[in-house]
Amino acid sequence: MIPKPVRETGGDRVTVRCILLSEGVTAFGDGLWFSMWAVYLTTIQGVPAASMGVAMGIGGGIGLLVALPIGTLTDRLGAREVLLTVTVLRALFSLAFLALHSFWPLLVAAALFTSMETAAKGTKVAFVYLLMPEGACMPVLARARVVQHLLYAAGAGAAAWVLSRSAAGPYHAAVVVNSLTFAASAAVLARLPHVPPAPAARRPAGMAALRNLPFVAVMSSTALLALCWALLSSGLPLWLKDDTAAPVWIAPLAVLVSSLLIALFQIRVTRSGERLVGAVRSSRRAGLALAGCCLVFAAAAWPTSPLVACLLVLGGLCLHVVGELYYVAARWGLSLSLMAPGAQGQYQAVAATTEGAVVAVGPALVTTLVTGADGAGWGVLALVFLLCCLPVARLCGPAVRRAAGEAGGVRERSGA
């Protein structure tokens, strides 16, 4: 593992509470927005459904390209300052959805909004890593994810009320509320301690994270495990509706149960990935559990009894929760253990971008496999989950050596 720089700041309870509060406020806005945006853009703003899907997809893809430059700025300007700026921009860009009614403005708004969303993910992890004392980063990230799930569910509940209204006013108000959650989050972040950036002489030159090809490969391969979210949100509802005897209302229930179980167990499971060897092991467990989940979901199409089909779906859901818990633990453990000193923002930007790309294409990919290939589609997904974890252990050694080489090159240039 690459040794962490010694920091004198940030281990007290007030700092952790501010991190959790910032995450919770933002999660409420995310739950509100992502539960209603499709209806809002098509029904209230009048964007045709086909145009909306293409604009959000292309705009989101373009937005992913901004994360790495912002990660570089994180290393040069300071993690708190960049995260604060990104959060303020999220507040401003979210308001753009109030004023668009056609394809091109929506594409631009989606690109701007997604760019800040992806950048915030990588910068937040880098900031928490630099702010917390040795060994405290992953527990704090796990606690933040628990808060995130709880407040996201609350935001989704608020969106359910908005979606029950026929007037445009509640929808527009919800967009404003989403923007205000980012503003409130920025106000909380401003209270956190400043973490000085690494001096220029101690930072790797150029795009160090992209030069570390083994690290990019580890992040890209394990990012495929993020298909688990599209599997639950997109694949399962369609599978239940068209191919099983189980009632379709199990799908939203599965999302709720999943969120509660993750809130209960994320902190405990995250401990398994705090060391590099544990993170590699966690990635394997995630792949095995998610592959098993796919096969159990596929088997739910066989019974004609709704009860038996429901039991199979619930069994698959349990495996899905296990897979998601270990995926998150592995992702944090791998990305934090393989970073080079002085380039934490870059490395976390690569992690956020690779995951964001999978999240962006996930719904379309999973939907195509599940609805177009019957049970064989679930088999393909299971194979993807199994294979993507195989190269991780072999790639970690070269990734660590490459990061250490970057650090050694910096010391030579600085004359240390």
mmCIF file of C-alpha atoms in Angstrom, residues 138 265-283 285 325-330 333:
data_model
loop_
_atom_site.group_PDB
_atom_site.id
_atom_site.type_symbol
_atom_site.label_atom_id
_atom_site.label_comp_id
_atom_site.label_asym_id
_atom_site.label_seq_id
_atom_site.Cartn_x
_atom_site.Cartn_y
_atom_site.Cartn_z
ATOM 1 C CA MET A 138 -13.068 4.159 4.814
ATOM 2 C CA PHE A 265 -24.311 -3.582 7.031
ATOM 3 C CA GLN A 266 -22.167 -1.199 4.950
ATOM 4 C CA ILE A 267 -19.938 -0.104 7.831
ATOM 5 C CA ARG A 268 -19.285 -3.693 8.913
ATOM 6 C CA VAL A 269 -18.568 -4.984 5.408
ATOM 7 C CA THR A 270 -16.341 -2.010 4.556
ATOM 8 C CA ARG A 271 -13.809 -3.201 7.138
ATOM 9 C CA SER A 272 -13.045 -6.149 4.862
ATOM 10 C CA GLY A 273 -11.614 -3.841 2.200
ATOM 11 C CA GLU A 274 -9.425 -1.550 4.288
ATOM 12 C CA ARG A 275 -6.236 -3.372 3.277
ATOM 13 C CA LEU A 276 -5.318 -4.087 -0.327
ATOM 14 C CA VAL A 277 -5.492 -7.866 0.031
ATOM 15 C CA GLY A 278 -8.928 -7.516 1.621
ATOM 16 C CA ALA A 279 -10.088 -5.218 -1.170
ATOM 17 C CA VAL A 280 -9.070 -7.794 -3.792
ATOM 18 C CA ARG A 281 -10.910 -10.478 -1.841
ATOM 19 C CA SER A 282 -13.966 -8.230 -1.555
ATOM 20 C CA SER A 283 -14.045 -7.725 -5.328
ATOM 21 C CA ARG A 285 -16.931 -11.892 -3.281
ATOM 22 C CA LEU A 325 -21.835 -4.210 -0.157
ATOM 23 C CA TYR A 326 -18.594 -5.947 -1.111
ATOM 24 C CA TYR A 327 -18.333 -4.029 -4.391
ATOM 25 C CA VAL A 328 -18.363 -0.687 -2.583
ATOM 26 C CA ALA A 329 -15.832 -1.935 -0.020
ATOM 27 C CA ALA A 330 -13.570 -3.233 -2.796
ATOM 28 C CA GLY A 333 -10.067 -0.129 -0.800
#
